mmCIF file of C-alpha atoms in Angstrom:
data_model
loop_
_atom_site.group_PDB
_atom_site.id
_atom_site.type_symbol
_atom_site.label_atom_id
_atom_site.label_comp_id
_atom_site.label_asym_id
_atom_site.label_seq_id
_atom_site.Cartn_x
_atom_site.Cartn_y
_atom_site.Cartn_z
ATOM 1 C CA UNK F 1 -31.269 -45.311 -8.004
ATOM 2 C CA UNK F 2 -29.909 -46.501 -11.057
ATOM 3 C CA UNK F 3 -27.979 -49.903 -11.386
ATOM 4 C CA UNK F 4 -24.563 -49.557 -11.174
ATOM 5 C CA UNK F 5 -22.516 -49.026 -14.511
ATOM 6 C CA UNK F 6 -25.805 -48.930 -16.389
ATOM 7 C CA UNK F 7 -26.385 -45.232 -16.046
ATOM 8 C CA UNK F 8 -22.554 -44.472 -16.328
ATOM 9 C CA UNK F 9 -22.367 -46.559 -19.951
ATOM 10 C CA UNK F 10 -25.669 -44.823 -20.994
ATOM 11 C CA UNK F 11 -24.417 -41.334 -20.366
ATOM 12 C CA UNK F 12 -21.043 -41.963 -22.058
ATOM 13 C CA UNK F 13 -23.007 -42.857 -25.159
ATOM 14 C CA UNK F 14 -25.056 -40.059 -24.718
ATOM 15 C CA UNK F 15 -22.169 -37.562 -24.593
ATOM 16 C CA UNK F 16 -20.335 -39.630 -27.342
ATOM 17 C CA UNK F 17 -23.202 -39.365 -29.800
ATOM 18 C CA UNK F 18 -23.628 -35.728 -28.926
ATOM 19 C CA UNK F 19 -20.107 -34.798 -29.563
ATOM 20 C CA UNK F 20 -20.541 -36.555 -32.963
ATOM 21 C CA UNK F 21 -23.662 -34.491 -33.951
ATOM 22 C CA UNK F 22 -22.063 -31.243 -32.925
ATOM 23 C CA UNK F 23 -18.699 -31.367 -34.811
ATOM 24 C CA UNK F 24 -20.419 -31.915 -38.044
ATOM 25 C CA UNK F 25 -23.193 -29.252 -37.531
ATOM 26 C CA UNK F 26 -23.363 -25.805 -35.809
ATOM 27 C CA UNK F 27 -25.295 -25.496 -32.714
ATOM 28 C CA UNK F 28 -28.438 -23.472 -33.540
ATOM 29 C CA UNK F 29 -28.492 -21.157 -30.628
ATOM 30 C CA UNK F 30 -31.688 -19.604 -32.029
ATOM 31 C CA UNK F 31 -33.848 -22.376 -31.280
ATOM 32 C CA UNK F 32 -36.524 -22.791 -28.760
ATOM 33 C CA UNK F 33 -34.384 -24.677 -26.285
ATOM 34 C CA UNK F 34 -32.949 -21.453 -25.184
ATOM 35 C CA UNK F 35 -36.320 -20.038 -24.198
ATOM 36 C CA UNK F 36 -37.693 -20.774 -21.055
ATOM 37 C CA UNK F 37 -41.355 -20.803 -19.696
ATOM 38 C CA UNK F 38 -42.388 -18.403 -17.253
ATOM 39 C CA UNK F 39 -39.883 -15.886 -17.442
ATOM 40 C CA UNK F 40 -37.405 -13.742 -19.489
ATOM 41 C CA UNK F 41 -35.031 -11.963 -17.561
ATOM 42 C CA UNK F 42 -32.569 -14.371 -15.534
ATOM 43 C CA UNK F 43 -30.772 -11.391 -13.767
ATOM 44 C CA UNK F 44 -31.273 -7.782 -13.752
ATOM 45 C CA UNK F 45 -28.329 -5.259 -12.345
ATOM 46 C CA UNK F 46 -28.626 -1.683 -11.732
ATOM 47 C CA UNK F 47 -25.740 0.312 -10.808
ATOM 48 C CA UNK F 48 -24.250 -2.764 -9.052
ATOM 49 C CA UNK F 49 -21.023 -2.392 -7.322
ATOM 50 C CA UNK F 50 -18.702 -4.534 -5.498
ATOM 51 C CA UNK F 51 -15.653 -3.003 -3.548
ATOM 52 C CA UNK F 52 -12.577 -4.801 -1.303
ATOM 53 C CA UNK F 53 -11.474 -1.627 0.536
ATOM 54 C CA UNK F 54 -10.308 0.687 -1.940
ATOM 55 C CA UNK F 55 -10.618 -1.559 -4.917
ATOM 56 C CA UNK F 56 -13.624 -1.609 -6.949
ATOM 57 C CA UNK F 57 -14.168 -5.087 -8.220
ATOM 58 C CA UNK F 58 -17.673 -4.464 -10.169
ATOM 59 C CA UNK F 59 -18.037 -0.947 -11.166
ATOM 60 C CA UNK F 60 -21.751 0.128 -11.294
ATOM 61 C CA UNK F 61 -22.641 -2.143 -13.530
ATOM 62 C CA UNK F 62 -26.165 -2.077 -15.331
ATOM 63 C CA UNK F 63 -27.058 -4.961 -17.483
ATOM 64 C CA UNK F 64 -29.743 -7.614 -17.800
ATOM 65 C CA UNK F 65 -29.079 -11.623 -18.631
ATOM 66 C CA UNK F 66 -31.989 -12.972 -20.622
ATOM 67 C CA UNK F 67 -33.197 -16.499 -20.534
ATOM 68 C CA UNK F 68 -31.011 -19.244 -22.309
ATOM 69 C CA UNK F 69 -27.189 -19.328 -21.969
ATOM 70 C CA UNK F 70 -24.864 -16.305 -21.472
ATOM 71 C CA UNK F 71 -21.059 -15.887 -21.536
ATOM 72 C CA UNK F 72 -19.444 -13.950 -19.132
ATOM 73 C CA UNK F 73 -16.326 -12.934 -20.612
ATOM 74 C CA UNK F 74 -13.383 -11.544 -19.723
ATOM 75 C CA UNK F 75 -9.494 -11.692 -18.820
ATOM 76 C CA UNK F 76 -8.769 -12.672 -15.428
ATOM 77 C CA UNK F 77 -9.110 -10.042 -13.152
ATOM 78 C CA UNK F 78 -12.152 -8.776 -14.804
ATOM 79 C CA UNK F 79 -14.705 -8.920 -12.090
ATOM 80 C CA UNK F 80 -16.727 -11.971 -13.131
ATOM 81 C CA UNK F 81 -16.392 -14.080 -10.161
ATOM 82 C CA UNK F 82 -17.042 -11.071 -8.010
ATOM 83 C CA UNK F 83 -20.327 -10.224 -9.887
ATOM 84 C CA UNK F 84 -21.482 -13.628 -9.240
ATOM 85 C CA UNK F 85 -20.438 -13.869 -5.791
ATOM 86 C CA UNK F 86 -22.491 -10.189 -5.052
ATOM 87 C CA UNK F 87 -25.340 -11.839 -6.782
ATOM 88 C CA UNK F 88 -25.432 -14.704 -4.612
ATOM 89 C CA UNK F 89 -24.629 -12.759 -1.495
ATOM 90 C CA UNK F 90 -20.991 -14.393 -1.007
ATOM 91 C CA UNK F 91 -19.717 -10.749 -0.950
ATOM 92 C CA UNK F 92 -21.398 -7.786 0.197
ATOM 93 C CA UNK F 93 -22.803 -5.147 -2.501
ATOM 94 C CA UNK F 94 -21.190 -1.486 -1.979
ATOM 95 C CA UNK F 95 -24.129 -0.036 -3.862
ATOM 96 C CA UNK F 96 -26.804 -0.738 -6.384
ATOM 97 C CA UNK F 97 -29.453 -3.408 -6.829
ATOM 98 C CA UNK F 98 -29.818 -6.842 -8.304
ATOM 99 C CA UNK F 99 -32.756 -9.289 -8.930
ATOM 100 C CA UNK F 100 -32.441 -12.660 -9.624
ATOM 101 C CA UNK F 101 -35.448 -14.432 -11.519
ATOM 102 C CA UNK F 102 -37.118 -11.233 -10.261
ATOM 103 C CA UNK F 103 -35.951 -11.851 -6.491
ATOM 104 C CA UNK F 104 -34.144 -8.991 -4.550
ATOM 105 C CA UNK F 105 -30.440 -10.534 -4.082
ATOM 106 C CA UNK F 106 -30.756 -8.939 -0.823
ATOM 107 C CA UNK F 107 -34.280 -9.364 0.847
ATOM 108 C CA UNK F 108 -34.865 -12.909 -0.701
ATOM 109 C CA UNK F 109 -31.819 -14.938 -0.473
ATOM 110 C CA UNK F 110 -33.408 -17.904 0.933
ATOM 111 C CA UNK F 111 -35.960 -17.947 -2.139
ATOM 112 C CA UNK F 112 -33.319 -17.575 -4.602
ATOM 113 C CA UNK F 113 -30.919 -20.530 -3.138
ATOM 114 C CA UNK F 114 -33.806 -22.822 -3.967
ATOM 115 C CA UNK F 115 -33.809 -21.625 -7.811
ATOM 116 C CA UNK F 116 -30.107 -21.076 -8.394
ATOM 117 C CA UNK F 117 -27.205 -23.448 -8.597
ATOM 118 C CA UNK F 118 -23.474 -22.513 -8.678
ATOM 119 C CA UNK F 119 -20.301 -24.064 -9.352
ATOM 120 C CA UNK F 120 -17.549 -21.888 -8.066
ATOM 121 C CA UNK F 121 -14.000 -21.586 -9.310
ATOM 122 C CA UNK F 122 -12.392 -22.199 -6.062
ATOM 123 C CA UNK F 123 -12.727 -25.578 -4.436
ATOM 124 C CA UNK F 124 -15.805 -26.027 -2.526
ATOM 125 C CA UNK F 125 -15.424 -29.457 -1.289
ATOM 126 C CA UNK F 126 -15.732 -30.560 2.006
ATOM 127 C CA UNK F 127 -13.213 -33.166 3.182
ATOM 128 C CA UNK F 128 -14.334 -36.242 4.784
ATOM 129 C CA UNK F 129 -17.496 -36.267 2.795
ATOM 130 C CA UNK F 130 -18.118 -39.091 -0.009
ATOM 131 C CA UNK F 131 -19.054 -37.738 -3.331
ATOM 132 C CA UNK F 132 -22.478 -38.954 -2.633
ATOM 133 C CA UNK F 133 -22.516 -37.387 0.756
ATOM 134 C CA UNK F 134 -21.351 -34.010 -0.722
ATOM 135 C CA UNK F 135 -23.996 -33.710 -3.507
ATOM 136 C CA UNK F 136 -26.812 -35.027 -1.031
ATOM 137 C CA UNK F 137 -25.739 -32.053 1.426
ATOM 138 C CA UNK F 138 -25.853 -29.588 -1.448
ATOM 139 C CA UNK F 139 -29.489 -30.777 -2.333
ATOM 140 C CA UNK F 140 -30.443 -30.140 1.283
ATOM 141 C CA UNK F 141 -29.035 -26.849 1.632
ATOM 142 C CA UNK F 142 -31.534 -25.702 -1.544
ATOM 143 C CA UNK F 143 -34.215 -26.802 0.312
ATOM 144 C CA UNK F 144 -34.879 -30.637 -0.858
ATOM 145 C CA UNK F 145 -35.729 -33.297 1.912
ATOM 146 C CA UNK F 146 -32.942 -35.821 2.789
ATOM 147 C CA UNK F 147 -34.259 -38.585 0.661
ATOM 148 C CA UNK F 148 -35.026 -36.715 -2.474
ATOM 149 C CA UNK F 149 -31.441 -35.265 -2.171
ATOM 150 C CA UNK F 150 -30.015 -38.668 -1.858
ATOM 151 C CA UNK F 151 -32.065 -40.310 -4.696
ATOM 152 C CA UNK F 152 -31.450 -37.108 -7.026
ATOM 153 C CA UNK F 153 -27.538 -37.048 -5.816
ATOM 154 C CA UNK F 154 -27.011 -40.570 -7.248
ATOM 155 C CA UNK F 155 -28.681 -39.904 -10.525
ATOM 156 C CA UNK F 156 -26.935 -36.629 -11.012
ATOM 157 C CA UNK F 157 -23.527 -38.508 -10.109
ATOM 158 C CA UNK F 158 -23.899 -41.039 -12.890
ATOM 159 C CA UNK F 159 -25.109 -38.497 -15.416
ATOM 160 C CA UNK F 160 -21.598 -36.338 -14.712
ATOM 161 C CA UNK F 161 -19.565 -39.712 -14.834
ATOM 162 C CA UNK F 162 -18.878 -40.126 -11.163
ATOM 163 C CA UNK F 163 -21.603 -42.956 -10.578
ATOM 164 C CA UNK F 164 -18.385 -45.509 -9.999
ATOM 165 C CA UNK F 165 -16.800 -43.283 -7.589
ATOM 166 C CA UNK F 166 -19.424 -42.010 -5.573
ATOM 167 C CA UNK F 167 -18.722 -43.409 -2.506
ATOM 168 C CA UNK F 168 -14.972 -42.203 -2.348
ATOM 169 C CA UNK F 169 -13.908 -39.410 -0.156
ATOM 170 C CA UNK F 170 -13.831 -36.161 -2.123
ATOM 171 C CA UNK F 171 -10.408 -35.562 -1.293
ATOM 172 C CA UNK F 172 -9.295 -38.518 -2.943
ATOM 173 C CA UNK F 173 -10.904 -37.052 -6.425
ATOM 174 C CA UNK F 174 -8.610 -35.797 -9.373
ATOM 175 C CA UNK F 175 -8.688 -32.461 -10.458
ATOM 176 C CA UNK F 176 -11.305 -33.496 -13.360
ATOM 177 C CA UNK F 177 -13.365 -35.432 -11.112
ATOM 178 C CA UNK F 178 -13.395 -32.314 -8.657
ATOM 179 C CA UNK F 179 -14.751 -30.295 -11.430
ATOM 180 C CA UNK F 180 -17.409 -32.807 -12.019
ATOM 181 C CA UNK F 181 -18.478 -33.127 -8.705
ATOM 182 C CA UNK F 182 -18.696 -29.385 -8.359
ATOM 183 C CA UNK F 183 -21.037 -29.390 -11.330
ATOM 184 C CA UNK F 184 -23.033 -32.205 -9.719
ATOM 185 C CA UNK F 185 -23.738 -30.342 -6.470
ATOM 186 C CA UNK F 186 -24.838 -27.344 -8.521
ATOM 187 C CA UNK F 187 -27.381 -28.855 -10.472
ATOM 188 C CA UNK F 188 -28.728 -31.613 -8.006
ATOM 189 C CA UNK F 189 -31.914 -29.567 -7.076
ATOM 190 C CA UNK F 190 -32.540 -28.861 -10.894
ATOM 191 C CA UNK F 191 -32.043 -25.025 -10.556
ATOM 192 C CA UNK F 192 -33.868 -22.405 -12.944
ATOM 193 C CA UNK F 193 -30.617 -20.750 -13.261
ATOM 194 C CA UNK F 194 -27.064 -22.118 -13.307
ATOM 195 C CA UNK F 195 -23.808 -20.081 -12.445
ATOM 196 C CA UNK F 196 -20.730 -21.684 -13.798
ATOM 197 C CA UNK F 197 -17.287 -19.962 -12.956
ATOM 198 C CA UNK F 198 -14.461 -21.185 -15.003
ATOM 199 C CA UNK F 199 -15.867 -24.763 -15.311
ATOM 200 C CA UNK F 200 -13.000 -26.194 -17.238
ATOM 201 C CA UNK F 201 -10.323 -24.903 -15.210
ATOM 202 C CA UNK F 202 -7.421 -27.415 -14.388
ATOM 203 C CA UNK F 203 -8.634 -30.020 -16.676
ATOM 204 C CA UNK F 204 -6.743 -31.910 -19.566
ATOM 205 C CA UNK F 205 -8.224 -31.600 -23.101
ATOM 206 C CA UNK F 206 -10.305 -34.695 -22.860
ATOM 207 C CA UNK F 207 -11.787 -33.733 -19.450
ATOM 208 C CA UNK F 208 -12.500 -30.267 -20.774
ATOM 209 C CA UNK F 209 -14.055 -31.488 -23.781
ATOM 210 C CA UNK F 210 -16.444 -33.859 -21.525
ATOM 211 C CA UNK F 211 -17.296 -30.916 -19.414
ATOM 212 C CA UNK F 212 -18.634 -28.724 -22.265
ATOM 213 C CA UNK F 213 -20.472 -31.947 -23.755
ATOM 214 C CA UNK F 214 -22.117 -31.988 -20.278
ATOM 215 C CA UNK F 215 -22.975 -28.336 -19.977
ATOM 216 C CA UNK F 216 -23.967 -28.378 -23.667
ATOM 217 C CA UNK F 217 -26.495 -31.333 -22.759
ATOM 218 C CA UNK F 218 -27.571 -28.979 -19.859
ATOM 219 C CA UNK F 219 -28.412 -26.069 -21.923
ATOM 220 C CA UNK F 220 -29.997 -27.875 -24.759
ATOM 221 C CA UNK F 221 -32.938 -29.107 -22.329
ATOM 222 C CA UNK F 222 -33.926 -25.524 -21.935
ATOM 223 C CA UNK F 223 -34.736 -26.088 -18.274
ATOM 224 C CA UNK F 224 -31.814 -23.982 -17.084
ATOM 225 C CA UNK F 225 -30.719 -20.721 -17.864
ATOM 226 C CA UNK F 226 -27.162 -20.749 -17.673
ATOM 227 C CA UNK F 227 -24.169 -18.076 -16.949
ATOM 228 C CA UNK F 228 -20.880 -19.096 -18.276
ATOM 229 C CA UNK F 229 -17.963 -17.435 -16.762
ATOM 230 C CA UNK F 230 -14.677 -17.778 -18.485
ATOM 231 C CA UNK F 231 -11.724 -16.319 -20.326
ATOM 232 C CA UNK F 232 -11.669 -19.106 -23.058
ATOM 233 C CA UNK F 233 -13.648 -17.687 -26.008
ATOM 234 C CA UNK F 234 -14.223 -21.106 -27.639
ATOM 235 C CA UNK F 235 -16.407 -22.259 -24.907
ATOM 236 C CA UNK F 236 -18.363 -19.129 -24.975
ATOM 237 C CA UNK F 237 -18.728 -19.546 -28.712
ATOM 238 C CA UNK F 238 -19.710 -23.252 -28.404
ATOM 239 C CA UNK F 239 -22.048 -22.826 -25.283
ATOM 240 C CA UNK F 240 -23.417 -19.514 -25.363
ATOM 241 C CA UNK F 241 -25.995 -17.356 -27.510
ATOM 242 C CA UNK F 242 -25.476 -14.023 -25.488
ATOM 243 C CA UNK F 243 -22.110 -12.721 -24.165
ATOM 244 C CA UNK F 244 -21.414 -10.008 -21.755
ATOM 245 C CA UNK F 245 -17.778 -8.771 -22.210
ATOM 246 C CA UNK F 246 -16.012 -7.449 -19.060
ATOM 247 C CA UNK F 247 -12.557 -6.032 -18.032
ATOM 248 C CA UNK F 248 -11.354 -3.960 -15.251
ATOM 249 C CA UNK F 249 -14.641 -4.216 -13.297
ATOM 250 C CA UNK F 250 -16.914 -2.765 -16.037
ATOM 251 C CA UNK F 251 -19.151 -4.259 -18.989
ATOM 252 C CA UNK F 252 -17.804 -3.353 -22.336
ATOM 253 C CA UNK F 253 -20.064 -4.813 -24.509
ATOM 254 C CA UNK F 254 -23.300 -7.277 -24.329
ATOM 255 C CA UNK F 255 -25.706 -8.908 -26.743
ATOM 256 C CA UNK F 256 -26.226 -11.845 -29.225
ATOM 257 C CA UNK F 257 -22.879 -13.663 -29.794
ATOM 258 C CA UNK F 258 -23.838 -13.421 -33.516
ATOM 259 C CA UNK F 259 -24.712 -9.637 -33.613
ATOM 260 C CA UNK F 260 -21.564 -8.843 -31.635
ATOM 261 C CA UNK F 261 -19.725 -10.120 -34.241
ATOM 262 C CA UNK F 262 -21.570 -8.436 -36.704
ATOM 263 C CA UNK F 263 -20.963 -5.050 -34.943
ATOM 264 C CA UNK F 264 -17.226 -5.249 -36.137
ATOM 265 C CA UNK F 265 -17.759 -6.677 -39.429
ATOM 266 C CA UNK F 266 -16.172 -3.360 -41.144
ATOM 267 C CA UNK F 267 -13.232 -5.328 -41.126
ATOM 268 C CA UNK F 268 -10.756 -5.734 -43.798
ATOM 269 C CA UNK F 269 -7.103 -7.132 -45.073
ATOM 270 C CA UNK F 270 -4.943 -5.081 -46.867
ATOM 271 C CA UNK F 271 -1.778 -5.018 -48.570
ATOM 272 C CA UNK F 272 -0.180 -1.714 -50.214
ATOM 273 C CA UNK F 273 2.931 -0.619 -51.802
ATOM 274 C CA UNK F 274 4.692 2.345 -51.004
ATOM 275 C CA UNK F 275 4.460 4.733 -47.577
ATOM 276 C CA UNK F 276 2.662 1.989 -45.309
ATOM 277 C CA UNK F 277 3.621 4.354 -42.277
ATOM 278 C CA UNK F 278 1.832 7.220 -43.888
ATOM 279 C CA UNK F 279 -1.050 5.237 -45.024
ATOM 280 C CA UNK F 280 -1.610 3.834 -41.416
ATOM 281 C CA UNK F 281 -1.168 7.237 -39.981
ATOM 282 C CA UNK F 282 -4.048 8.781 -42.129
ATOM 283 C CA UNK F 283 -6.445 5.942 -41.599
ATOM 284 C CA UNK F 284 -5.839 5.951 -37.636
ATOM 285 C CA UNK F 285 -6.511 9.983 -37.498
ATOM 286 C CA UNK F 286 -10.018 9.108 -39.317
ATOM 287 C CA UNK F 287 -10.712 6.696 -36.484
ATOM 288 C CA UNK F 288 -9.694 3.231 -38.136
ATOM 289 C CA UNK F 289 -8.161 0.596 -35.943
ATOM 290 C CA UNK F 290 -5.032 -0.552 -37.873
ATOM 291 C CA UNK F 291 -2.953 -3.770 -36.768
ATOM 292 C CA UNK F 292 -0.121 -5.856 -38.558
ATOM 293 C CA UNK F 293 -1.660 -9.025 -40.223
ATOM 294 C CA UNK F 294 0.216 -11.971 -41.468
ATOM 295 C CA UNK F 295 2.651 -12.140 -44.619
ATOM 296 C CA UNK F 296 2.882 -8.245 -44.499
ATOM 297 C CA UNK F 297 -0.902 -7.628 -44.796
ATOM 298 C CA UNK F 298 -2.999 -5.072 -42.480
ATOM 299 C CA UNK F 299 -6.053 -5.709 -40.583
ATOM 300 C CA UNK F 300 -8.203 -2.517 -40.888
ATOM 301 C CA UNK F 301 -11.258 -2.053 -38.944
ATOM 302 C CA UNK F 302 -13.362 0.686 -40.014
ATOM 303 C CA UNK F 303 -15.361 3.345 -37.812
ATOM 304 C CA UNK F 304 -18.990 2.155 -37.349
ATOM 305 C CA UNK F 305 -20.950 3.239 -40.588
ATOM 306 C CA UNK F 306 -17.945 3.996 -42.535
ATOM 307 C CA UNK F 307 -17.277 1.994 -45.821
ATOM 308 C CA UNK F 308 -14.285 0.798 -47.947
ATOM 309 C CA UNK F 309 -14.177 3.997 -49.793
ATOM 310 C CA UNK F 310 -12.432 5.162 -46.870
ATOM 311 C CA UNK F 311 -9.715 3.015 -47.381
ATOM 312 C CA UNK F 312 -9.594 3.673 -50.929
ATOM 313 C CA UNK F 313 -9.438 7.618 -50.209
ATOM 314 C CA UNK F 314 -6.130 6.798 -47.815
ATOM 315 C CA UNK F 315 -4.646 5.079 -50.342
ATOM 316 C CA UNK F 316 -5.369 8.042 -52.850
ATOM 317 C CA UNK F 317 -4.104 10.825 -50.057
ATOM 318 C CA UNK F 318 -0.922 8.975 -49.123
ATOM 319 C CA UNK F 319 0.193 7.917 -52.508
ATOM 320 C CA UNK F 320 0.192 4.323 -52.150
ATOM 321 C CA UNK F 321 -0.831 1.322 -54.359
ATOM 322 C CA UNK F 322 -3.625 -0.834 -53.008
ATOM 323 C CA UNK F 323 -2.528 -4.605 -53.659
ATOM 324 C CA UNK F 324 -5.229 -6.269 -51.790
ATOM 325 C CA UNK F 325 -8.463 -5.277 -50.255
ATOM 326 C CA UNK F 326 -10.658 -8.423 -48.838
ATOM 327 C CA UNK F 327 -13.242 -8.481 -46.290
ATOM 328 C CA UNK F 328 -11.715 -9.956 -42.915
ATOM 329 C CA UNK F 329 -12.898 -13.011 -41.253
ATOM 330 C CA UNK F 330 -14.195 -11.846 -37.728
ATOM 331 C CA UNK F 331 -14.400 -14.394 -34.736
ATOM 332 C CA UNK F 332 -15.622 -13.667 -31.014
ATOM 333 C CA UNK F 333 -11.928 -13.691 -30.331
ATOM 334 C CA UNK F 334 -11.378 -10.597 -32.879
ATOM 335 C CA UNK F 335 -14.130 -8.569 -31.424
ATOM 336 C CA UNK F 336 -12.923 -9.332 -27.698
ATOM 337 C CA UNK F 337 -8.949 -8.616 -28.269
ATOM 338 C CA UNK F 338 -10.117 -5.342 -30.234
ATOM 339 C CA UNK F 339 -12.684 -4.571 -27.612
ATOM 340 C CA UNK F 340 -10.510 -5.115 -24.724
ATOM 341 C CA UNK F 341 -7.674 -3.354 -26.351
ATOM 342 C CA UNK F 342 -9.205 -0.356 -27.434
ATOM 343 C CA UNK F 343 -10.341 -0.047 -23.669
ATOM 344 C CA UNK F 344 -7.111 -0.698 -22.424
ATOM 345 C CA UNK F 345 -5.496 1.993 -24.553
ATOM 346 C CA UNK F 346 -7.843 4.588 -23.430
ATOM 347 C CA UNK F 347 -7.173 4.020 -19.733
ATOM 348 C CA UNK F 348 -3.153 4.706 -20.412
#
């Protein structure tokens, strides 16, 4: 068992140094730290459906999560939590099939429990247990011996910054501390796959930063694949190499974060002089997405395969003068808003 205070100080220094490095250089999500020996696909789903009465929370989803870090991104109510709960057997599956690490989520639940960690969005703590008692219990549920779960529990609680509070009852913990112990109980057994459901929920800015530091450390070690379910785009950009975008129970987009950004690179900032309304209508009829930008500019996204000549032709056809035409800077937020917005419009 680590000495009291020493491991906590070492962990704080590790996080401080890690944050210092990542502030000044981008994380290289393409390095070998995201490649895991022994398997490639963490999760495979085929026509996977979760239904609550008449409501389909997850709609015939077919997708694969590769090894490494994957962001499950979507607004509240998109079906992210229901998808994870269905994979873990916490809610019934209406139809379809799923494999975790090559094991059936229906037939091999016990085996899956030993290789999967889960940090739920909802409170999962047991009143009356101390921090170490909670984490030890989680380890035993995952198949660890009592002694191993106890020893590992102390180590994990120091790593997550709860070493000094490990003998306190969990109901006395602050919101941030509760998030930390939820992470601790999810990783005590060194799972191969870790599900994190809104891990920074309810945390203040400092606590949120420290939680992301911890997750980034776990991801960088390359021993666990991570599925991060969140509605916070910057968290996905920081942690994840892959992303799956969900809304209304369906998958709208999936792929590498960098490639997904690239799929919307046909975006431009435009300013015109003349009949702007006619110009916008002409572009929209040609399949462009046009939205108001800053300082009387227009943000124009071209259809796939189209080039700037379409904008020039639009200006000519509507007799407007182009005063500005520059490539737009795309972020994952731009992609997310455009994809969710386009899908919502289609359902009106």
